[in-house]
């Protein structure tokens, strides 16, 4: 049994190579081998969002606060709210983030394949985001 | 992309074969194959706890509310509070639940191996729990 105590891990600023706007990552966690899941709590300020990306074994989002948007390629933009659980299939190109006026916080969980948990793609343009 | 909306899944009462006391399971989630993670939000009333159990690929707990206790076999009883992240290794015999006076809520996440995510063992006796 290992316990990572609240406050023992510094908040991480979302890397601008992979995110647009202000994103904060808290409480990262990772299973030990042969477990392969990892995750974190991610907070997006209004207007902030991930780049388009895919996950080799899919991704689960548990929305915990605020109100956000999520979209798979060629699909409609969907709202997400606390208590909603989102699932993106392996290889499904998508993005998620706050709405243009509200922050959102979700726990993101994914499994790695061949040591990789995500493939980052291009940013979500302002024109696309604000459609 | 699939969205399980808040409130669309009924709360589940924790099965007394596997839990002592009043336990509620909300928002279960499960990756699609070949993903293997699954989980849920679990709330233990004061005095409620899991049986002793093991997970073939370990378990992650994200504490979200209240104050609880957790213990691995032969280890001390540890307190868990919101923001704490707990990890139990594959095969590590353990239990978790509320304290004797407080409820606790955590998100529990584990990966299945050979179709199985948990091996349930004997209850945590009142004498052991209240030590």
PDB file of C-alpha atoms in Angstrom:
ATOM      1  CA  UNK A   1       0.000   0.000   0.000  1.00  0.00           C
ATOM      2  CA  UNK A   2       1.314   3.388  -0.963  1.00  0.00           C
ATOM      3  CA  UNK A   3      -0.383   6.679  -0.145  1.00  0.00           C
ATOM      4  CA  UNK A   4       0.253   9.901  -2.026  1.00  0.00           C
ATOM      5  CA  UNK A   5      -1.012  12.474   0.450  1.00  0.00           C
ATOM      6  CA  UNK A   6      -3.077  15.451  -0.633  1.00  0.00           C
ATOM      7  CA  UNK A   7      -0.752  18.354  -1.329  1.00  0.00           C
ATOM      8  CA  UNK A   8       2.377  16.220  -1.678  1.00  0.00           C
ATOM      9  CA  UNK A   9       2.484  16.572  -5.467  1.00  0.00           C
ATOM     10  CA  UNK A  10       2.919  20.022  -6.990  1.00  0.00           C
ATOM     11  CA  UNK A  11       0.356  21.209  -9.496  1.00  0.00           C
ATOM     12  CA  UNK A  12       1.624  20.997 -13.069  1.00  0.00           C
ATOM     13  CA  UNK A  13       1.004  23.614 -15.759  1.00  0.00           C
ATOM     14  CA  UNK A  14      -0.385  22.063 -18.940  1.00  0.00           C
ATOM     15  CA  UNK A  15       2.301  22.069 -21.637  1.00  0.00           C
ATOM     16  CA  UNK A  16       1.408  24.496 -24.442  1.00  0.00           C
ATOM     17  CA  UNK A  17       2.593  21.930 -26.991  1.00  0.00           C
ATOM     18  CA  UNK A  18      -0.489  19.899 -26.078  1.00  0.00           C
ATOM     19  CA  UNK A  19      -2.974  22.415 -24.682  1.00  0.00           C
ATOM     20  CA  UNK A  20      -4.439  25.798 -25.633  1.00  0.00           C
ATOM     21  CA  UNK A  21      -5.027  28.213 -22.752  1.00  0.00           C
ATOM     22  CA  UNK A  22      -4.493  27.688 -19.048  1.00  0.00           C
ATOM     23  CA  UNK A  23      -4.627  24.091 -17.900  1.00  0.00           C
ATOM     24  CA  UNK A  24      -3.627  22.696 -14.510  1.00  0.00           C
ATOM     25  CA  UNK A  25      -2.862  19.043 -13.769  1.00  0.00           C
ATOM     26  CA  UNK A  26      -3.184  17.768 -10.178  1.00  0.00           C
ATOM     27  CA  UNK A  27      -2.820  14.477  -8.353  1.00  0.00           C
ATOM     28  CA  UNK A  28      -1.256  12.414 -11.123  1.00  0.00           C
ATOM     29  CA  UNK A  29      -1.419   8.671 -10.425  1.00  0.00           C
ATOM     30  CA  UNK A  30       0.021   5.623 -12.103  1.00  0.00           C
ATOM     31  CA  UNK A  31      -0.403   1.899 -11.546  1.00  0.00           C
ATOM     32  CA  UNK A  32       2.760  -0.134 -11.076  1.00  0.00           C
ATOM     33  CA  UNK A  33       3.685  -2.757 -13.670  1.00  0.00           C
ATOM     34  CA  UNK A  34       2.095  -4.976 -14.847  1.00  0.00           C
ATOM     35  CA  UNK A  35      -0.778  -2.533 -14.303  1.00  0.00           C
ATOM     36  CA  UNK A  36      -0.926  -0.016 -17.128  1.00  0.00           C
ATOM     37  CA  UNK A  37      -3.425   2.671 -16.122  1.00  0.00           C
ATOM     38  CA  UNK A  38      -2.524   6.235 -15.274  1.00  0.00           C
ATOM     39  CA  UNK A  39      -4.382   9.466 -14.875  1.00  0.00           C
ATOM     40  CA  UNK A  40      -4.730  12.848 -13.253  1.00  0.00           C
ATOM     41  CA  UNK A  41      -7.201  15.560 -12.329  1.00  0.00           C
ATOM     42  CA  UNK A  42      -7.185  18.211 -15.054  1.00  0.00           C
ATOM     43  CA  UNK A  43      -8.660  21.705 -14.777  1.00  0.00           C
ATOM     44  CA  UNK A  44      -9.264  23.889 -17.825  1.00  0.00           C
ATOM     45  CA  UNK A  45      -9.873  27.616 -17.448  1.00  0.00           C
ATOM     46  CA  UNK A  46     -12.593  29.089 -19.718  1.00  0.00           C
ATOM     47  CA  UNK A  47     -11.496  28.763 -23.337  1.00  0.00           C
ATOM     48  CA  UNK A  48      -8.760  26.237 -22.529  1.00  0.00           C
ATOM     49  CA  UNK A  49      -8.716  22.838 -24.228  1.00  0.00           C
ATOM     50  CA  UNK A  50      -6.538  19.923 -25.223  1.00  0.00           C
ATOM     51  CA  UNK A  51      -5.103  19.563 -28.692  1.00  0.00           C
ATOM     52  CA  UNK A  52      -6.778  16.957 -30.831  1.00  0.00           C
ATOM     53  CA  UNK A  53      -5.407  13.600 -29.673  1.00  0.00           C
ATOM     54  CA  UNK A  54      -5.945   9.852 -29.569  1.00  0.00           C
ATOM     55  CA  UNK A  55      -5.314   7.158 -26.951  1.00  0.00           C
ATOM     56  CA  UNK A  56      -4.135   3.704 -28.000  1.00  0.00           C
ATOM     57  CA  UNK A  57      -6.449   1.985 -25.486  1.00  0.00           C
ATOM     58  CA  UNK A  58      -9.091   4.691 -25.076  1.00  0.00           C
ATOM     59  CA  UNK A  59      -9.750   7.229 -22.346  1.00  0.00           C
ATOM     60  CA  UNK A  60     -12.262   7.659 -19.518  1.00  0.00           C
ATOM     61  CA  UNK A  61     -13.194  11.105 -18.171  1.00  0.00           C
ATOM     62  CA  UNK A  62     -15.025  11.614 -14.869  1.00  0.00           C
ATOM     63  CA  UNK A  63     -16.263  15.197 -14.728  1.00  0.00           C
ATOM     64  CA  UNK A  64     -16.032  16.591 -11.190  1.00  0.00           C
ATOM     65  CA  UNK A  65     -16.669  20.356 -11.463  1.00  0.00           C
ATOM     66  CA  UNK A  66     -17.682  23.120 -13.847  1.00  0.00           C
ATOM     67  CA  UNK A  67     -19.013  22.710 -17.364  1.00  0.00           C
ATOM     68  CA  UNK A  68     -17.003  21.750 -20.417  1.00  0.00           C
ATOM     69  CA  UNK A  69     -17.053  20.732 -24.022  1.00  0.00           C
ATOM     70  CA  UNK A  70     -15.821  17.560 -25.725  1.00  0.00           C
ATOM     71  CA  UNK A  71     -15.858  16.486 -29.359  1.00  0.00           C
ATOM     72  CA  UNK A  72     -14.825  13.518 -31.422  1.00  0.00           C
ATOM     73  CA  UNK A  73     -13.751  14.114 -34.996  1.00  0.00           C
ATOM     74  CA  UNK A  74     -16.799  14.625 -37.255  1.00  0.00           C
ATOM     75  CA  UNK A  75     -19.130  14.579 -34.259  1.00  0.00           C
ATOM     76  CA  UNK A  76     -21.053  17.379 -32.549  1.00  0.00           C
ATOM     77  CA  UNK A  77     -19.584  19.313 -29.650  1.00  0.00           C
ATOM     78  CA  UNK A  78     -21.057  17.784 -26.491  1.00  0.00           C
ATOM     79  CA  UNK A  79     -21.439  19.454 -23.127  1.00  0.00           C
ATOM     80  CA  UNK A  80     -20.041  17.711 -20.071  1.00  0.00           C
ATOM     81  CA  UNK A  81     -21.069  18.397 -16.498  1.00  0.00           C
ATOM     82  CA  UNK A  82     -20.229  16.995 -13.048  1.00  0.00           C
ATOM     83  CA  UNK A  83     -21.223  13.360 -12.715  1.00  0.00           C
ATOM     84  CA  UNK A  84     -20.949  12.696 -16.452  1.00  0.00           C
ATOM     85  CA  UNK A  85     -18.625   9.868 -17.513  1.00  0.00           C
ATOM     86  CA  UNK A  86     -17.111  10.081 -21.011  1.00  0.00           C
ATOM     87  CA  UNK A  87     -15.464   7.277 -22.942  1.00  0.00           C
ATOM     88  CA  UNK A  88     -13.303   7.747 -26.044  1.00  0.00           C
ATOM     89  CA  UNK A  89     -12.554   4.576 -27.984  1.00  0.00           C
ATOM     90  CA  UNK A  90      -9.022   3.455 -28.849  1.00  0.00           C
ATOM     91  CA  UNK A  91      -7.702   5.631 -31.660  1.00  0.00           C
ATOM     92  CA  UNK A  92     -10.707   7.975 -31.636  1.00  0.00           C
ATOM     93  CA  UNK A  93      -9.517  11.500 -32.460  1.00  0.00           C
ATOM     94  CA  UNK A  94     -11.015  13.987 -30.010  1.00  0.00           C
ATOM     95  CA  UNK A  95     -10.503  16.988 -27.753  1.00  0.00           C
ATOM     96  CA  UNK A  96     -11.949  18.244 -24.450  1.00  0.00           C
ATOM     97  CA  UNK A  97     -11.797  21.389 -22.365  1.00  0.00           C
ATOM     98  CA  UNK A  98     -13.737  24.216 -20.773  1.00  0.00           C
ATOM     99  CA  UNK A  99     -16.516  26.049 -22.525  1.00  0.00           C
ATOM    100  CA  UNK A 100     -15.834  29.562 -23.798  1.00  0.00           C
ATOM    101  CA  UNK A 101     -17.210  30.963 -20.522  1.00  0.00           C
ATOM    102  CA  UNK A 102     -16.668  28.265 -17.877  1.00  0.00           C
ATOM    103  CA  UNK A 103     -13.915  26.172 -16.401  1.00  0.00           C
ATOM    104  CA  UNK A 104     -14.209  22.414 -16.109  1.00  0.00           C
ATOM    105  CA  UNK A 105     -12.403  19.808 -14.002  1.00  0.00           C
ATOM    106  CA  UNK A 106     -12.257  16.121 -14.858  1.00  0.00           C
ATOM    107  CA  UNK A 107     -10.330  13.069 -13.807  1.00  0.00           C
ATOM    108  CA  UNK A 108      -8.749  11.524 -16.915  1.00  0.00           C
ATOM    109  CA  UNK A 109      -7.780   7.843 -16.931  1.00  0.00           C
ATOM    110  CA  UNK A 110      -6.134   5.856 -19.726  1.00  0.00           C
ATOM    111  CA  UNK A 111      -4.095   2.720 -20.272  1.00  0.00           C
ATOM    112  CA  UNK A 112      -0.761   2.626 -21.993  1.00  0.00           C
ATOM    113  CA  UNK A 113       0.115   0.360 -24.916  1.00  0.00           C
ATOM    114  CA  UNK A 114       3.747  -0.145 -25.875  1.00  0.00           C
ATOM    115  CA  UNK A 115       4.660   2.398 -23.204  1.00  0.00           C
ATOM    116  CA  UNK A 116       2.500   5.149 -24.712  1.00  0.00           C
ATOM    117  CA  UNK A 117      -0.746   6.561 -23.312  1.00  0.00           C
ATOM    118  CA  UNK A 118      -1.541   9.348 -25.802  1.00  0.00           C
ATOM    119  CA  UNK A 119      -0.721  10.572 -29.309  1.00  0.00           C
ATOM    120  CA  UNK A 120      -0.905  14.354 -29.492  1.00  0.00           C
ATOM    121  CA  UNK A 121      -2.055  16.016 -32.708  1.00  0.00           C
ATOM    122  CA  UNK A 122      -2.758  19.598 -33.846  1.00  0.00           C
ATOM    123  CA  UNK A 123      -4.356  22.318 -31.676  1.00  0.00           C
ATOM    124  CA  UNK A 124      -8.097  22.968 -31.817  1.00  0.00           C
ATOM    125  CA  UNK A 125      -8.203  26.284 -33.680  1.00  0.00           C
ATOM    126  CA  UNK A 126     -10.060  29.252 -32.235  1.00  0.00           C
ATOM    127  CA  UNK A 127     -12.363  29.210 -35.277  1.00  0.00           C
ATOM    128  CA  UNK A 128     -13.237  25.562 -34.705  1.00  0.00           C
ATOM    129  CA  UNK A 129     -13.562  25.955 -30.937  1.00  0.00           C
ATOM    130  CA  UNK A 130     -15.814  29.027 -31.116  1.00  0.00           C
ATOM    131  CA  UNK A 131     -17.739  27.786 -34.212  1.00  0.00           C
TER     132      UNK A 131
ATOM    133  CA  UNK B   1     -17.367   8.898 -27.827  1.00  0.00           C
ATOM    134  CA  UNK B   2     -19.951   7.712 -25.353  1.00  0.00           C
ATOM    135  CA  UNK B   3     -21.357   9.791 -22.514  1.00  0.00           C
ATOM    136  CA  UNK B   4     -22.994   8.320 -19.438  1.00  0.00           C
ATOM    137  CA  UNK B   5     -24.938  11.290 -18.130  1.00  0.00           C
ATOM    138  CA  UNK B   6     -25.082  12.136 -14.449  1.00  0.00           C
ATOM    139  CA  UNK B   7     -28.096  10.425 -12.920  1.00  0.00           C
ATOM    140  CA  UNK B   8     -28.540   7.924 -15.750  1.00  0.00           C
ATOM    141  CA  UNK B   9     -27.184   5.017 -13.696  1.00  0.00           C
ATOM    142  CA  UNK B  10     -28.996   3.964 -10.541  1.00  0.00           C
ATOM    143  CA  UNK B  11     -27.055   3.855  -7.304  1.00  0.00           C
ATOM    144  CA  UNK B  12     -26.143   0.302  -6.309  1.00  0.00           C
ATOM    145  CA  UNK B  13     -26.265  -1.032  -2.757  1.00  0.00           C
ATOM    146  CA  UNK B  14     -23.003  -2.738  -1.786  1.00  0.00           C
ATOM    147  CA  UNK B  15     -23.514  -6.501  -1.649  1.00  0.00           C
ATOM    148  CA  UNK B  16     -23.294  -7.792   1.944  1.00  0.00           C
ATOM    149  CA  UNK B  17     -21.273 -10.753   0.705  1.00  0.00           C
ATOM    150  CA  UNK B  18     -18.432  -8.316   0.069  1.00  0.00           C
ATOM    151  CA  UNK B  19     -19.091  -5.381   2.395  1.00  0.00           C
ATOM    152  CA  UNK B  20     -19.941  -4.783   6.067  1.00  0.00           C
ATOM    153  CA  UNK B  21     -22.367  -1.957   6.754  1.00  0.00           C
ATOM    154  CA  UNK B  22     -23.985   0.451   4.341  1.00  0.00           C
ATOM    155  CA  UNK B  23     -22.087   1.010   1.110  1.00  0.00           C
ATOM    156  CA  UNK B  24     -23.302   2.785  -2.020  1.00  0.00           C
ATOM    157  CA  UNK B  25     -21.771   2.446  -5.478  1.00  0.00           C
ATOM    158  CA  UNK B  26     -22.321   5.224  -8.028  1.00  0.00           C
ATOM    159  CA  UNK B  27     -21.251   6.007 -11.568  1.00  0.00           C
ATOM    160  CA  UNK B  28     -19.671   2.685 -12.486  1.00  0.00           C
ATOM    161  CA  UNK B  29     -17.479   2.905 -15.585  1.00  0.00           C
ATOM    162  CA  UNK B  30     -15.682   0.367 -17.722  1.00  0.00           C
ATOM    163  CA  UNK B  31     -13.266   0.637 -20.613  1.00  0.00           C
ATOM    164  CA  UNK B  32     -14.151  -1.273 -23.761  1.00  0.00           C
ATOM    165  CA  UNK B  33     -11.904  -4.123 -24.908  1.00  0.00           C
ATOM    166  CA  UNK B  34      -8.956  -4.244 -25.325  1.00  0.00           C
ATOM    167  CA  UNK B  35      -8.976  -1.711 -22.485  1.00  0.00           C
ATOM    168  CA  UNK B  36      -9.246  -3.464 -19.137  1.00  0.00           C
ATOM    169  CA  UNK B  37      -9.852  -0.789 -16.500  1.00  0.00           C
ATOM    170  CA  UNK B  38     -13.079  -0.339 -14.605  1.00  0.00           C
ATOM    171  CA  UNK B  39     -14.177   1.519 -11.526  1.00  0.00           C
ATOM    172  CA  UNK B  40     -16.843   3.350  -9.597  1.00  0.00           C
ATOM    173  CA  UNK B  41     -17.439   5.937  -6.905  1.00  0.00           C
ATOM    174  CA  UNK B  42     -17.953   4.158  -3.590  1.00  0.00           C
ATOM    175  CA  UNK B  43     -19.392   5.701  -0.420  1.00  0.00           C
ATOM    176  CA  UNK B  44     -19.087   4.017   2.966  1.00  0.00           C
ATOM    177  CA  UNK B  45     -21.256   5.119   5.879  1.00  0.00           C
ATOM    178  CA  UNK B  46     -19.521   5.306   9.276  1.00  0.00           C
ATOM    179  CA  UNK B  47     -18.409   1.827  10.289  1.00  0.00           C
ATOM    180  CA  UNK B  48     -18.855   0.397   6.797  1.00  0.00           C
ATOM    181  CA  UNK B  49     -15.947  -1.300   5.015  1.00  0.00           C
ATOM    182  CA  UNK B  50     -15.013  -3.775   2.336  1.00  0.00           C
ATOM    183  CA  UNK B  51     -14.164  -7.367   3.109  1.00  0.00           C
ATOM    184  CA  UNK B  52     -10.507  -8.206   2.906  1.00  0.00           C
ATOM    185  CA  UNK B  53      -9.709  -8.593  -0.791  1.00  0.00           C
ATOM    186  CA  UNK B  54      -7.010  -8.581  -3.454  1.00  0.00           C
ATOM    187  CA  UNK B  55      -6.816  -7.292  -7.039  1.00  0.00           C
ATOM    188  CA  UNK B  56      -4.873  -9.236  -9.657  1.00  0.00           C
ATOM    189  CA  UNK B  57      -3.417  -6.022 -11.155  1.00  0.00           C
ATOM    190  CA  UNK B  58      -3.676  -3.711  -8.149  1.00  0.00           C
ATOM    191  CA  UNK B  59      -6.096  -0.935  -7.261  1.00  0.00           C
ATOM    192  CA  UNK B  60      -6.027   2.865  -7.192  1.00  0.00           C
ATOM    193  CA  UNK B  61      -8.255   4.861  -4.823  1.00  0.00           C
ATOM    194  CA  UNK B  62      -8.877   8.601  -5.232  1.00  0.00           C
ATOM    195  CA  UNK B  63     -10.465   9.914  -2.039  1.00  0.00           C
ATOM    196  CA  UNK B  64     -13.048  12.597  -2.799  1.00  0.00           C
ATOM    197  CA  UNK B  65     -14.955  13.220   0.452  1.00  0.00           C
ATOM    198  CA  UNK B  66     -15.046  12.377   4.153  1.00  0.00           C
ATOM    199  CA  UNK B  67     -12.409  10.508   6.114  1.00  0.00           C
ATOM    200  CA  UNK B  68     -11.722   6.799   5.992  1.00  0.00           C
ATOM    201  CA  UNK B  69      -9.439   3.978   6.985  1.00  0.00           C
ATOM    202  CA  UNK B  70      -7.437   1.546   4.861  1.00  0.00           C
ATOM    203  CA  UNK B  71      -5.131  -1.299   5.816  1.00  0.00           C
ATOM    204  CA  UNK B  72      -2.977  -3.868   4.110  1.00  0.00           C
ATOM    205  CA  UNK B  73      -2.473  -7.187   5.819  1.00  0.00           C
ATOM    206  CA  UNK B  74       0.110  -6.882   8.632  1.00  0.00           C
ATOM    207  CA  UNK B  75       0.293  -3.111   8.172  1.00  0.00           C
ATOM    208  CA  UNK B  76      -1.049  -0.271  10.306  1.00  0.00           C
ATOM    209  CA  UNK B  77      -4.496   1.200   9.739  1.00  0.00           C
ATOM    210  CA  UNK B  78      -3.967   4.361   7.689  1.00  0.00           C
ATOM    211  CA  UNK B  79      -6.270   7.339   7.494  1.00  0.00           C
ATOM    212  CA  UNK B  80      -7.368   8.556   4.096  1.00  0.00           C
ATOM    213  CA  UNK B  81      -8.711  12.001   3.340  1.00  0.00           C
ATOM    214  CA  UNK B  82      -9.857  13.921   0.251  1.00  0.00           C
ATOM    215  CA  UNK B  83      -7.047  14.415  -2.228  1.00  0.00           C
ATOM    216  CA  UNK B  84      -5.156  11.328  -1.049  1.00  0.00           C
ATOM    217  CA  UNK B  85      -4.339   8.723  -3.701  1.00  0.00           C
ATOM    218  CA  UNK B  86      -3.892   5.123  -2.527  1.00  0.00           C
ATOM    219  CA  UNK B  87      -2.270   2.277  -4.428  1.00  0.00           C
ATOM    220  CA  UNK B  88      -2.575  -1.407  -3.524  1.00  0.00           C
ATOM    221  CA  UNK B  89      -0.155  -3.710  -5.313  1.00  0.00           C
ATOM    222  CA  UNK B  90      -1.270  -6.761  -7.304  1.00  0.00           C
ATOM    223  CA  UNK B  91      -2.268  -9.510  -4.873  1.00  0.00           C
ATOM    224  CA  UNK B  92      -1.893  -7.288  -1.791  1.00  0.00           C
ATOM    225  CA  UNK B  93      -4.553  -8.292   0.758  1.00  0.00           C
ATOM    226  CA  UNK B  94      -6.293  -5.194   2.108  1.00  0.00           C
ATOM    227  CA  UNK B  95      -9.545  -3.477   3.084  1.00  0.00           C
ATOM    228  CA  UNK B  96     -10.873   0.086   3.062  1.00  0.00           C
ATOM    229  CA  UNK B  97     -13.890   1.936   4.370  1.00  0.00           C
ATOM    230  CA  UNK B  98     -15.195   4.706   6.590  1.00  0.00           C
ATOM    231  CA  UNK B  99     -13.869   5.365  10.059  1.00  0.00           C
ATOM    232  CA  UNK B 100     -15.988   4.351  13.022  1.00  0.00           C
ATOM    233  CA  UNK B 101     -17.478   7.874  13.117  1.00  0.00           C
ATOM    234  CA  UNK B 102     -17.234   9.230   9.554  1.00  0.00           C
ATOM    235  CA  UNK B 103     -18.258   8.346   6.044  1.00  0.00           C
ATOM    236  CA  UNK B 104     -15.791   8.346   3.189  1.00  0.00           C
ATOM    237  CA  UNK B 105     -16.161   8.484  -0.599  1.00  0.00           C
ATOM    238  CA  UNK B 106     -13.508   7.340  -3.040  1.00  0.00           C
ATOM    239  CA  UNK B 107     -13.221   6.549  -6.714  1.00  0.00           C
ATOM    240  CA  UNK B 108     -11.860   3.013  -7.063  1.00  0.00           C
ATOM    241  CA  UNK B 109     -10.091   1.961 -10.269  1.00  0.00           C
ATOM    242  CA  UNK B 110      -8.626  -1.431 -11.149  1.00  0.00           C
ATOM    243  CA  UNK B 111      -7.642  -3.507 -14.160  1.00  0.00           C
ATOM    244  CA  UNK B 112      -8.928  -6.965 -14.865  1.00  0.00           C
ATOM    245  CA  UNK B 113      -6.745  -9.997 -15.544  1.00  0.00           C
ATOM    246  CA  UNK B 114      -8.290 -13.110 -17.065  1.00  0.00           C
ATOM    247  CA  UNK B 115     -11.670 -11.397 -16.832  1.00  0.00           C
ATOM    248  CA  UNK B 116     -11.422 -10.823 -13.066  1.00  0.00           C
ATOM    249  CA  UNK B 117     -10.900  -7.532 -11.242  1.00  0.00           C
ATOM    250  CA  UNK B 118     -11.096  -8.613  -7.595  1.00  0.00           C
ATOM    251  CA  UNK B 119     -10.872 -11.658  -5.329  1.00  0.00           C
ATOM    252  CA  UNK B 120     -13.110 -11.267  -2.297  1.00  0.00           C
ATOM    253  CA  UNK B 121     -12.036 -12.770   1.030  1.00  0.00           C
ATOM    254  CA  UNK B 122     -13.403 -12.778   4.610  1.00  0.00           C
ATOM    255  CA  UNK B 123     -15.101  -9.802   6.304  1.00  0.00           C
ATOM    256  CA  UNK B 124     -13.112  -7.438   8.501  1.00  0.00           C
ATOM    257  CA  UNK B 125     -14.370  -8.411  11.958  1.00  0.00           C
ATOM    258  CA  UNK B 126     -15.741  -5.785  14.345  1.00  0.00           C
ATOM    259  CA  UNK B 127     -12.927  -6.606  16.782  1.00  0.00           C
ATOM    260  CA  UNK B 128     -10.282  -6.027  14.122  1.00  0.00           C
ATOM    261  CA  UNK B 129     -11.981  -2.921  12.746  1.00  0.00           C
ATOM    262  CA  UNK B 130     -12.462  -1.272  16.160  1.00  0.00           C
ATOM    263  CA  UNK B 131      -9.082  -2.530  17.504  1.00  0.00           C
TER     264      UNK B 131
END
